[in-house]
Amino acid sequence: MPTVNLTVNGKAVSANVEARTLLVNLLREQLGLTGTHVGCDTSQCGACVVHVDGKSVKACTLLAVQANGSKVTTIEGLASGDKLHPMQEAFREHHGLQCGFCTPGMVMSAVCLAQNHPNLTEKDVREGLEGNLCRCTGYHNIVQAVLAGAQAMRR
Amino acid sequence: MYATFDLDRPGDLAAALAILRTKGAVALAGGTNLIVDMRAGRERPQRVVSLDKLGVLRGIRQARGQVTIGGRTTVTDLLLSPVIAKTAPALVESARQFAGQMVRNTATVAGNIACGSPAADLVPPLFALDARLTLVSARGRRTVPIESFFIGYKKDIRRPGELISRISWKAPSSRSCALFYKLARRKGDAITVVGVAVALDVERGRCRRARVALGAVAPTVFRAREAEAILEGQTLTPELIESAAEAAAAAARPIDDIRASAAYRRHGVHALVRRLIGQAWEKLA
Ligand SMILES: Cc1cc2nc3c(=O)[nH]c(=O)nc-3n(C[C@H](O)[C@H](O)[C@H](O)COP(=O)(O)OP(=O)(O)OC[C@H]3O[C@@H](n4cnc5c(N)ncnc54)[C@H](O)[C@@H]3O)c2cc1C
Ligand code: FES
Ligand code: FES
């Protein structure tokens, strides 16, 4: 069995995985980080988004072995202690979630988007979240939350 | 869980090519087609060769008027590159319309070509650039025009174990214009219903070179050569542009599927070729 060594939310971890183990399986089943969700088996929904070396990726579409040596950030890695990340806080403030299933992926995509666009517009947000599906909110409040969260991140 | 396989992650190209010679081995780039197909059981490779450590296959260079990109260059890499912005504006447009940011971060150009889908969005702009593909295997390398790479629906000329290592094209002249349009059921993350790339070169008021490449309306992406011939050598008029659009629509061999009818696709080709050629000509004239 291959061994992978990676940094997850700032901590060095080492795990034995099968070749077919997806990064999302490693995170959820072996490391117990169940904040990263699985909403589909076709790489379409975006519930599984994490950051690998600072880029948002779908953790259901990457082999765990391919993340060997990388820095991975999951939704659990955003808050500092009890203090929510500004993007998480903005989702709460603006009712950017209902059932919450899509939320970890939405927040991770949104953080990456905000980091890449210094002046995020509503159009950027709607385009940037094209790979994240939500069955509850109708997106309006998510877009408001991301705009507010991005602004808060700049402060 | 889906079927198991042996996995290699070679650190140099020669090692990768040696493993790819073995029966049942397939290359893995971004995985945005292959992993999805493996999870669904449509693909059951015995051996998977991940290309992610092969830095030599990734990157964008321009030298002596020639642009060369590595096969493992990602769609996001295209969007961040000033060289691509300058030499391949239609490719930029198709990269912008491609999937969502997460898929763009991992999906590669060679993976898009090799998946063989007639709806692969990066392919029509590469046809319009007369791009050439470098194919390498343990036995050697060869370079082929992208147009001769595809021979049928999801069929191409690759020999067993052959990789697309590079894609290259001549930087277009300053008197040229290239455009791409993706017609789909919605804007984000949708499979193309009609993809059109056009390129015009103008010299002394005449169209010197015309390219009209169509996606998702035939078993492979293809060039509507009849349409190109109507335009080349001419000073374009609305009538000429209309007959080129008609010729392109006539050359399409679309199918009915869940996304659109064949008739709608043909109509789309007509409307989009007319629109894009008109826009390109207007920019240059
Ligand atoms: C949600 C979603 C949205 C998508 N949206 C779009 C879209 O808008 N437009 C579009 O065109 N596609 C889209 N795709 C399809 C896919 O992302 C692209 O075709 C992508 O470019 C495939 O590249 P990859 O690196 O992920 O290939 P992989 O999945 O790694 O490989 C695909 C195939 O190519 C072969 N291959 C990979 N690299 C090489 C190489 N260097 N040489 C030879 N063969 C190679 C593999 O063996 C495999 O057969 C989408 C996919 C998903 C999941
Ligand atoms: S679980 Fe749906 S995209 Fe990854
Ligand atoms: S809040 Fe329920 S899926 Fe988005």
Short mmCIF file of C-alpha atoms and ligand atoms in Angstrom, two decimals, chain A residues 96-103 133-137 142, ligand 3:
data_model
loop_
_atom_site.label_atom_id
_atom_site.label_comp_id
_atom_site.label_asym_id
_atom_site.label_seq_id
_atom_site.Cartn_x
_atom_site.Cartn_y
_atom_site.Cartn_z
CA GLY A 96 -25.81 31.83 2.65
CA LEU A 97 -26.96 28.35 3.62
CA GLN A 98 -30.08 26.37 4.36
CA CYS A 99 -29.39 22.64 4.74
CA GLY A 100 -25.66 23.32 4.70
CA PHE A 101 -24.67 20.38 2.52
CA CYS A 102 -23.05 22.46 -0.21
CA THR A 103 -21.62 24.98 2.25
CA LEU A 133 -24.28 23.36 -6.90
CA CYS A 134 -26.79 24.28 -4.20
CA ARG A 135 -30.23 22.69 -4.04
CA CYS A 136 -31.65 24.98 -1.38
CA THR A 137 -30.80 28.64 -1.52
CA ILE A 142 -24.63 32.82 -1.32
S1 FES C 3 -27.74 24.91 1.42
FE1 FES C 3 -28.62 22.99 0.94
S2 FES C 3 -27.50 22.45 -0.84
FE2 FES C 3 -26.88 24.46 -0.53
#
